[in-house]
PDB file of C-alpha atoms in Angstrom:
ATOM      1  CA  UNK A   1     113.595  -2.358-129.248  1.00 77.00           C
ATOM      2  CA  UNK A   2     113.586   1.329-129.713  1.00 86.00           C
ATOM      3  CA  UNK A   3     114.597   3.280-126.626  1.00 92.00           C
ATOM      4  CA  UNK A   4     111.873   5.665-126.539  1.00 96.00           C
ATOM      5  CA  UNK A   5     108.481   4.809-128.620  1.00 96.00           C
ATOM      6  CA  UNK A   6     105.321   6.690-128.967  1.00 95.00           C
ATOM      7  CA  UNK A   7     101.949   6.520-131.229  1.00 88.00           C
ATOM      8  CA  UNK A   8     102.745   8.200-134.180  1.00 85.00           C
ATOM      9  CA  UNK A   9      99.264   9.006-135.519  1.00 86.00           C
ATOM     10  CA  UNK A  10      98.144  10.974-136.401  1.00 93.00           C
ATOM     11  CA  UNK A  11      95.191  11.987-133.789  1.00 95.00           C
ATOM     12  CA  UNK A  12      92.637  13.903-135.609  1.00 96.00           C
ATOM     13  CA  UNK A  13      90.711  15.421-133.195  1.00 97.00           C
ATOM     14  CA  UNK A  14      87.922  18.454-132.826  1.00 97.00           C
ATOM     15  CA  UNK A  15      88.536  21.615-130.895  1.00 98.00           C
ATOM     16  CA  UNK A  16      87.523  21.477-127.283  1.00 97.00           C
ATOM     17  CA  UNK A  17      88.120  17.699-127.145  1.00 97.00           C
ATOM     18  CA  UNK A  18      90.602  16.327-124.620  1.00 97.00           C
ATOM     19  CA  UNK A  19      93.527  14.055-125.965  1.00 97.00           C
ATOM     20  CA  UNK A  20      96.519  12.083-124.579  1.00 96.00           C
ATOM     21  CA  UNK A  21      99.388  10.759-125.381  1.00 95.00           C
ATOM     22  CA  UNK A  22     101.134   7.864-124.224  1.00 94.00           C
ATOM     23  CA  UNK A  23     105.382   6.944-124.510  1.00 96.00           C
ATOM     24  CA  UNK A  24     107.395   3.779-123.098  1.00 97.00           C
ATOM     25  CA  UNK A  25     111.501   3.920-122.395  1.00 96.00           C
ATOM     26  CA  UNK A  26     113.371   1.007-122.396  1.00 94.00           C
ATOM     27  CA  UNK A  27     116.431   2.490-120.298  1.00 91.00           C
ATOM     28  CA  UNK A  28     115.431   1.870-116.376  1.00 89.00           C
ATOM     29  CA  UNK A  29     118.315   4.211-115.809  1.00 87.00           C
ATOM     30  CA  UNK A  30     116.756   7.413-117.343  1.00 88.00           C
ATOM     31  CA  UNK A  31     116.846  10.403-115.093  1.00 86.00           C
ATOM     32  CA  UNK A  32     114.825  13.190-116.999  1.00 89.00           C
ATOM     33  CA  UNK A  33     111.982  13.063-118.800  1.00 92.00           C
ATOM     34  CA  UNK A  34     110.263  15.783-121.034  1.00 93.00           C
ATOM     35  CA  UNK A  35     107.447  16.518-123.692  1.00 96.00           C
ATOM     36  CA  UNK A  36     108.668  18.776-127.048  1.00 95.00           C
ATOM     37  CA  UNK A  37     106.392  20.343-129.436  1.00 97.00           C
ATOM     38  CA  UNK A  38     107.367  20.559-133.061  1.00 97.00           C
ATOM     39  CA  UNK A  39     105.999  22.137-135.792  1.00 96.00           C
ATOM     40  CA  UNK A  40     106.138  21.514-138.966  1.00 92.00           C
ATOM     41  CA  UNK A  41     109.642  22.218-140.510  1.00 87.00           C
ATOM     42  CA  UNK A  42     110.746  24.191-137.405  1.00 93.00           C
ATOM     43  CA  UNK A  43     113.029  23.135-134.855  1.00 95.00           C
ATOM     44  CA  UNK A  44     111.642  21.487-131.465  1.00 95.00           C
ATOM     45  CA  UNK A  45     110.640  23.232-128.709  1.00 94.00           C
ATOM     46  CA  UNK A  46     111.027  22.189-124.693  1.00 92.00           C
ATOM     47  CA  UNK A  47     106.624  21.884-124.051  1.00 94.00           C
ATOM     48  CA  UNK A  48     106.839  20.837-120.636  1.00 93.00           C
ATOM     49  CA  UNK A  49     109.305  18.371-118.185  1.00 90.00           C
ATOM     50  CA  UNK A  50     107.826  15.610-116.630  1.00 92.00           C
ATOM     51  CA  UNK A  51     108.108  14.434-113.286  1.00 85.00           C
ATOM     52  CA  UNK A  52     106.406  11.539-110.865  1.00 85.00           C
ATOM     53  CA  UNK A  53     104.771  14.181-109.111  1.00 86.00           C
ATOM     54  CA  UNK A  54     102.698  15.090-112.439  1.00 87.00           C
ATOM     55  CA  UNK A  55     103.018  17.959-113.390  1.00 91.00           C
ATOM     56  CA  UNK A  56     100.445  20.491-115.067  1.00 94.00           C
ATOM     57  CA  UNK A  57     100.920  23.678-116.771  1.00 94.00           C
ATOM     58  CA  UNK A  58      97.440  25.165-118.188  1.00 96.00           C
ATOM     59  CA  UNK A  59      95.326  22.533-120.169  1.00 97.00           C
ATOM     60  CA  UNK A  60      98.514  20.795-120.371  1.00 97.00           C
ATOM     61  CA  UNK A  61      99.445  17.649-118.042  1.00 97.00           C
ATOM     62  CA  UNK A  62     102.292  15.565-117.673  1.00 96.00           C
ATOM     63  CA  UNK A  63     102.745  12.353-115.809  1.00 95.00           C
ATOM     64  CA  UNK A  64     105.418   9.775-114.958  1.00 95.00           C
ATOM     65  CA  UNK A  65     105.298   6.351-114.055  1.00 94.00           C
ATOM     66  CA  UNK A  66     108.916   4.927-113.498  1.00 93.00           C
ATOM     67  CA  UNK A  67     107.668   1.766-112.479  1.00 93.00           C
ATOM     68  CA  UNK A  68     106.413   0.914-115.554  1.00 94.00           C
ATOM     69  CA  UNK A  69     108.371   3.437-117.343  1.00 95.00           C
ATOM     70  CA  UNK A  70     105.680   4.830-119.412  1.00 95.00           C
ATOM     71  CA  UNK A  71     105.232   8.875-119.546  1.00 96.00           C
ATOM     72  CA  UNK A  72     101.691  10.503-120.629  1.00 96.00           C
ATOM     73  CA  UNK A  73     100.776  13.862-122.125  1.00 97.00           C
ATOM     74  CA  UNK A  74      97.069  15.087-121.492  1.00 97.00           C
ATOM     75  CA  UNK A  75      95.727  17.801-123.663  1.00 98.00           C
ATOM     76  CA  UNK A  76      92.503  19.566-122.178  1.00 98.00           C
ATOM     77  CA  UNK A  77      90.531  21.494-124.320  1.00 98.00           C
ATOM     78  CA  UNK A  78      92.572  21.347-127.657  1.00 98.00           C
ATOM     79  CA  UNK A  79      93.025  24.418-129.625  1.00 98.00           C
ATOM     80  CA  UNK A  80      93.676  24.479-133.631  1.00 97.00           C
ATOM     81  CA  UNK A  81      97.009  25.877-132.478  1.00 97.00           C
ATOM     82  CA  UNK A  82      97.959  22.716-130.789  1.00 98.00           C
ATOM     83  CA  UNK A  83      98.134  20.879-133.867  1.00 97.00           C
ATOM     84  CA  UNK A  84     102.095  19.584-134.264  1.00 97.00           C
ATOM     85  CA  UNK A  85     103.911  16.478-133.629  1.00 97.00           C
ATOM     86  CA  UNK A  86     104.897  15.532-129.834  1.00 97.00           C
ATOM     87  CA  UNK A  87     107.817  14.324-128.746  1.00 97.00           C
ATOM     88  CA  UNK A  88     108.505  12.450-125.787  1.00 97.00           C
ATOM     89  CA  UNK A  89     111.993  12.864-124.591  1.00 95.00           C
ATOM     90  CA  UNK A  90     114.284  11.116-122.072  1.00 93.00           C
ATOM     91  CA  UNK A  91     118.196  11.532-120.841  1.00 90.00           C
ATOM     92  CA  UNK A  92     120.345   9.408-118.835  1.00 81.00           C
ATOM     93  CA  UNK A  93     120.834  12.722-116.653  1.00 64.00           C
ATOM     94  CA  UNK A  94     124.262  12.730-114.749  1.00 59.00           C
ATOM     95  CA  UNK A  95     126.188  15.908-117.371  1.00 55.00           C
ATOM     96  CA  UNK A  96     128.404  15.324-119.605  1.00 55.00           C
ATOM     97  CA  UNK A  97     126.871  13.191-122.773  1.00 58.00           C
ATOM     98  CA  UNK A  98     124.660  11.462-120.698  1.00 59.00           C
ATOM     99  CA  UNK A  99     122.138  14.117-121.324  1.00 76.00           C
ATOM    100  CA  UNK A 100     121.871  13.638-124.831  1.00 86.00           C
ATOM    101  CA  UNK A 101     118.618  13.809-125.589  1.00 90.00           C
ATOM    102  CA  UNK A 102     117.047  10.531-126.668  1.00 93.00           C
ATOM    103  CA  UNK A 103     113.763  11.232-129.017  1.00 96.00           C
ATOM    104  CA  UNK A 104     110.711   8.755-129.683  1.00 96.00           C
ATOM    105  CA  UNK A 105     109.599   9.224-133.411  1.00 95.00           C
ATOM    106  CA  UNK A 106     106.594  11.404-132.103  1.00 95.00           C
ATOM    107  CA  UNK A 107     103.214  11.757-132.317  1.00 95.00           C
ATOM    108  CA  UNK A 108     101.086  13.810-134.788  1.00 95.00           C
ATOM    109  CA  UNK A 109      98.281  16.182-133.404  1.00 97.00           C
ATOM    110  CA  UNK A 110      95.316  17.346-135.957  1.00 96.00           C
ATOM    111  CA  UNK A 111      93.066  19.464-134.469  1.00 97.00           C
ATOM    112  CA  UNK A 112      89.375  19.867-136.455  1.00 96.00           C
ATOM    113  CA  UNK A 113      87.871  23.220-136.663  1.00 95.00           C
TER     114      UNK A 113
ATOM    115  CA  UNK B   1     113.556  33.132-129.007  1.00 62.00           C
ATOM    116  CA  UNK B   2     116.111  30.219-128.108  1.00 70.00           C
ATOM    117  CA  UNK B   3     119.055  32.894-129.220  1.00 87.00           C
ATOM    118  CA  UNK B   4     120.652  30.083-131.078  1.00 93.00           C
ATOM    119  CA  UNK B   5     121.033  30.358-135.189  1.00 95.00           C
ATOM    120  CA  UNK B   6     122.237  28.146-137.923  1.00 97.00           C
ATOM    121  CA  UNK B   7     123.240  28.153-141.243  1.00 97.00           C
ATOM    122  CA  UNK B   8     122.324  28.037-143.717  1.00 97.00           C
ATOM    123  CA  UNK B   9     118.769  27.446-143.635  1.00 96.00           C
ATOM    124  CA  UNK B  10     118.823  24.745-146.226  1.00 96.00           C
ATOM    125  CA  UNK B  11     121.492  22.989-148.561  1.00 96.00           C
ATOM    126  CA  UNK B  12     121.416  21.005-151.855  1.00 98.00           C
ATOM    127  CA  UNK B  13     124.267  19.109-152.771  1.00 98.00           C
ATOM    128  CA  UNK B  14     125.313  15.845-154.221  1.00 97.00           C
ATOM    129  CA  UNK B  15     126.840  12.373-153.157  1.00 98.00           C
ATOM    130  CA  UNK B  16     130.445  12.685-152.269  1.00 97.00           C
ATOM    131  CA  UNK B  17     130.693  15.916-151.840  1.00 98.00           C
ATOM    132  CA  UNK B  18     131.616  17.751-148.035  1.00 98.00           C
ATOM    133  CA  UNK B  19     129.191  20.607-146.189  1.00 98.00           C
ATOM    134  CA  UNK B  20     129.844  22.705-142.894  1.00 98.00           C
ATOM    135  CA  UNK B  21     126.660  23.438-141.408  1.00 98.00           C
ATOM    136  CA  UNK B  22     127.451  26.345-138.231  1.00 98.00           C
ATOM    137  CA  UNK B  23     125.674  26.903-134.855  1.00 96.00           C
ATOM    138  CA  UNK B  24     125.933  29.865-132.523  1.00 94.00           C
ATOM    139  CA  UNK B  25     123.973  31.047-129.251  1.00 90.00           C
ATOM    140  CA  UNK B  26     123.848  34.514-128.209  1.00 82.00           C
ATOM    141  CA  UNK B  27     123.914  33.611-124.450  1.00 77.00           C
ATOM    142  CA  UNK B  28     127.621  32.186-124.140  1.00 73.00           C
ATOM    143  CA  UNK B  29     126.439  27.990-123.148  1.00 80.00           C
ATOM    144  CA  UNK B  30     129.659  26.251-123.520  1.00 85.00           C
ATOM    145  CA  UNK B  31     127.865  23.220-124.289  1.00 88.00           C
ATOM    146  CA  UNK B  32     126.284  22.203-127.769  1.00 92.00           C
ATOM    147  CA  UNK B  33     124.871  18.830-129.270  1.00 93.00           C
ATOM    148  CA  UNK B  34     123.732  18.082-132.594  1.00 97.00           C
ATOM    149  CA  UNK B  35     121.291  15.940-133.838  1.00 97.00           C
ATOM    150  CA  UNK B  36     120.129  14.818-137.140  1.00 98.00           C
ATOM    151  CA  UNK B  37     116.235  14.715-137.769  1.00 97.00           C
ATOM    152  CA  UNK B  38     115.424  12.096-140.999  1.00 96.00           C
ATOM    153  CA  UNK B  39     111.907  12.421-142.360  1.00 93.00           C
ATOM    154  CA  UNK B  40     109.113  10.969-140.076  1.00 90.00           C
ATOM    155  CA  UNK B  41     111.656  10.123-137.067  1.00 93.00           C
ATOM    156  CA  UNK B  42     113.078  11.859-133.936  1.00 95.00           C
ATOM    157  CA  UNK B  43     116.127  14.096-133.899  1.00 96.00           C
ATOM    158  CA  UNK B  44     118.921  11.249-133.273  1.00 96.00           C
ATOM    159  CA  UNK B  45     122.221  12.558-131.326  1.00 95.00           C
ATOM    160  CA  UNK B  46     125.322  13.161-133.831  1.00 97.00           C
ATOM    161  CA  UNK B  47     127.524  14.286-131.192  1.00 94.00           C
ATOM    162  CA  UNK B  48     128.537  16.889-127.933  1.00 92.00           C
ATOM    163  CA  UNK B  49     131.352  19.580-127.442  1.00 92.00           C
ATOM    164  CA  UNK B  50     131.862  21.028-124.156  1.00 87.00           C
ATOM    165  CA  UNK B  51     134.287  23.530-124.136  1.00 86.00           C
ATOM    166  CA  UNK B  52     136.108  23.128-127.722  1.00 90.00           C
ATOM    167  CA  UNK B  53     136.407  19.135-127.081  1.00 91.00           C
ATOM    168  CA  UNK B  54     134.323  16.243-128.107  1.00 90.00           C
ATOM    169  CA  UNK B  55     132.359  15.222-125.083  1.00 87.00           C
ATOM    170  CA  UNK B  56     130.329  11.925-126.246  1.00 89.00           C
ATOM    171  CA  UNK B  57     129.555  10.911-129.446  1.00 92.00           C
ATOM    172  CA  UNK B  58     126.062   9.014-130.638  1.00 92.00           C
ATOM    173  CA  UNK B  59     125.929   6.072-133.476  1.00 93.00           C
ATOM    174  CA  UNK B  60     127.226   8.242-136.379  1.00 97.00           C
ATOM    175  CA  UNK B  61     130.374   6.756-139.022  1.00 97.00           C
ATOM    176  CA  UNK B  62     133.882   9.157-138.623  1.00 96.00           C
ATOM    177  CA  UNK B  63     132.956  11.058-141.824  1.00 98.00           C
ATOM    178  CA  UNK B  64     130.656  13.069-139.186  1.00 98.00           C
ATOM    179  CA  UNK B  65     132.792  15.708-137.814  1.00 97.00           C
ATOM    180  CA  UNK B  66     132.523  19.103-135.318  1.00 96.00           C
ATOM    181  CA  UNK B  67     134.456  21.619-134.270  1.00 96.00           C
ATOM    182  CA  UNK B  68     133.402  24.097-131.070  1.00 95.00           C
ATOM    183  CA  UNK B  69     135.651  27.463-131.038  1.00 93.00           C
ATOM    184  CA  UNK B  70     136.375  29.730-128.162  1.00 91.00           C
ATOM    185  CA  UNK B  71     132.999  32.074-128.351  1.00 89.00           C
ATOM    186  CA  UNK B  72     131.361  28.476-128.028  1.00 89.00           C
ATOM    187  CA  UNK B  73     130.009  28.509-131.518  1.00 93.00           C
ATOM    188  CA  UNK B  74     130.371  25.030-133.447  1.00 96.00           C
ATOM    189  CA  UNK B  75     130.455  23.083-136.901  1.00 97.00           C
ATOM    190  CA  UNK B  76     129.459  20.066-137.950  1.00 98.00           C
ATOM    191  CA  UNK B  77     131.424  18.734-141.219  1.00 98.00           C
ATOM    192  CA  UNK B  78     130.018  15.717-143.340  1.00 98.00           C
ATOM    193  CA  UNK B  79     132.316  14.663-145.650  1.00 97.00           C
ATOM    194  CA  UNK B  80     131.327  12.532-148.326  1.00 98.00           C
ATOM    195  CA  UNK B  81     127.869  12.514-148.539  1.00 98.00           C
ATOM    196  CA  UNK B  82     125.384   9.730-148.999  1.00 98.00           C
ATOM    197  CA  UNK B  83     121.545  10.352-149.789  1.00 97.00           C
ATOM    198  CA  UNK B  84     120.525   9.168-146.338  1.00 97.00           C
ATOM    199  CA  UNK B  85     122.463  12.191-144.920  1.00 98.00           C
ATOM    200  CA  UNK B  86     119.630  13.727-146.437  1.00 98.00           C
ATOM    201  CA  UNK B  87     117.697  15.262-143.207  1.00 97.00           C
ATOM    202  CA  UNK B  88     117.575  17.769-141.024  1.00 98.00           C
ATOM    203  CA  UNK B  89     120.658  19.128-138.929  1.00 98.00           C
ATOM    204  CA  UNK B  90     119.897  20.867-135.673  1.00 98.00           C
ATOM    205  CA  UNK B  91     121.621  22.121-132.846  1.00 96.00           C
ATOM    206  CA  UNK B  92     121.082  22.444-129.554  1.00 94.00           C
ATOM    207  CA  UNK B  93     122.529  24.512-126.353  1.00 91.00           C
ATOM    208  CA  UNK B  94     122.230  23.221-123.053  1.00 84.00           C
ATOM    209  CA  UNK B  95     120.990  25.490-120.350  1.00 75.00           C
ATOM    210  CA  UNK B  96     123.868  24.788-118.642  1.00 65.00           C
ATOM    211  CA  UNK B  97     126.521  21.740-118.073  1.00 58.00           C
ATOM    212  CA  UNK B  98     125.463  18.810-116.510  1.00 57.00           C
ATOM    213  CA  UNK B  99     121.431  19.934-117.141  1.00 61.00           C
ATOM    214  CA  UNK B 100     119.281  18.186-119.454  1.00 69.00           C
ATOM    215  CA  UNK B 101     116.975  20.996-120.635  1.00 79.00           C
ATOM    216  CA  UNK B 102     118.065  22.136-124.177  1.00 85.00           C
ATOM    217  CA  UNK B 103     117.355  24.796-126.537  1.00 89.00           C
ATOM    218  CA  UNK B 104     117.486  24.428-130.119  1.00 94.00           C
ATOM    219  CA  UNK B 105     118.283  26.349-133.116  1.00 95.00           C
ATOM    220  CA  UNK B 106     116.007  26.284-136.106  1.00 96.00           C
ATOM    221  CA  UNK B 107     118.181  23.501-138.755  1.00 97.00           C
ATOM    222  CA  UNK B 108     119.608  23.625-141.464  1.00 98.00           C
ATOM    223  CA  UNK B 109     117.828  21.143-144.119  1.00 97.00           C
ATOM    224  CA  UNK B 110     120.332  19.452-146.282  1.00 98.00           C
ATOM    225  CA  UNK B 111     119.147  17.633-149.347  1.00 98.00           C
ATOM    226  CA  UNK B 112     121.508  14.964-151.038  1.00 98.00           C
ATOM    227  CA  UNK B 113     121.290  14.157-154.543  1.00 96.00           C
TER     228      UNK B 113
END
């Protein structure tokens, strides 16, 4: 079983719609949790951390739920400029290599003019 | 951006031969992953220097090598090269020891023939 896995579309979707995105880790011991945004052929970049709380920055929203460790990624109001591939990230936390980053395979966002 | 560079940008070379790929940030973090990024997957952890030593080390065969000097800048050596080394190499600086959030630099893209 992988250790982090997501959808990996793609999602075609129109502008203005609302879209989510949904990841399961297998590692009950994970401490951190984040979303990165990749474009194509360029490095990723840290979207947003994730915490039980839920967190939301803009028309972006992030949500944890260790119990069933499963993490979520809401897009409101999609732009053509959201369209990349999302990655749903996890560590062990604690320093040292523990917080290597673990990657699921990602997801793949189209967004329709 | 991140402050973190690579090179080269891309490489082409064939089976058995050896490549360096280099990493350096512009903000002094004294710790730096690498990952490798096949086609369609997630970045997948190579390995982690903290301070000029080897500080954890992912699912990747000895020929996979690194070096981190005393400005904090770092190599990764492959020797021998096989055509599933073909992928993207990035690396990333963490914000600081012991935190999870981590910037990366934009790859290198090696292509084995």
């Amino acid at each position: 079983r992988k250790e982090v896995e997501q959808d990996p579309g793609p999602f075609n979707v129109p502008e203005g719609a609302t879209v989510a995105f949904n990841c399961t880790y297998s590692n009950s011991a994970s401490q951190s949790f984040f979303w990165y945004r990749q474009d194509c052929r360029k490095e990723p970049k840290l979207l947003m951390s994730v915490y039980s709380s839920g967190n939301e920055d803009g028309r972006f929203t992030a949500q944890l739920n260790r119990a069933s460790q499963y993490i979520s990624l809401l897009i409101r109001d999609s732009k053509l400029s959201d369209s990349a591939t999302y990655l749903c990230v996890v560590t062990l936390g604690g320093g040292g290599a523990t917080n290597k980053l673990i990657f699921g395979t990602g997801t793949l966002l189209a967004v329709q003019p | 951006e991140t402050g973190v560079t690579q090179s080269p940008t891309h490489l082409i070379k064939t089976r058995g031969q050896q490549v360096t790929l280099r990493c350096s940030s512009q903000s002094g973090h004294n710790t730096v992953s690498w990952y490798q990024q096949a086609l369609g997957q997630g970045p997948q952890f190579i390995f982690q220097y903290y301070r000029e030593e080897e500080n954890g080390r992912g699912n990747f065969p000895p020929r996979f090598s690194g070096l981190q000097f005393p400005n904090y800048s770092s190599e990764l050596n492959v020797n021998a090269l096989e055509l599933d080394d073909s992928a993207l190499y990035l690396c990333a600086y963490h914000a600081r020891r012991g935190v999870d959030t981590q910037y990366f630099g934009p790859g290198t893209r090696l292509t084995v023939l």
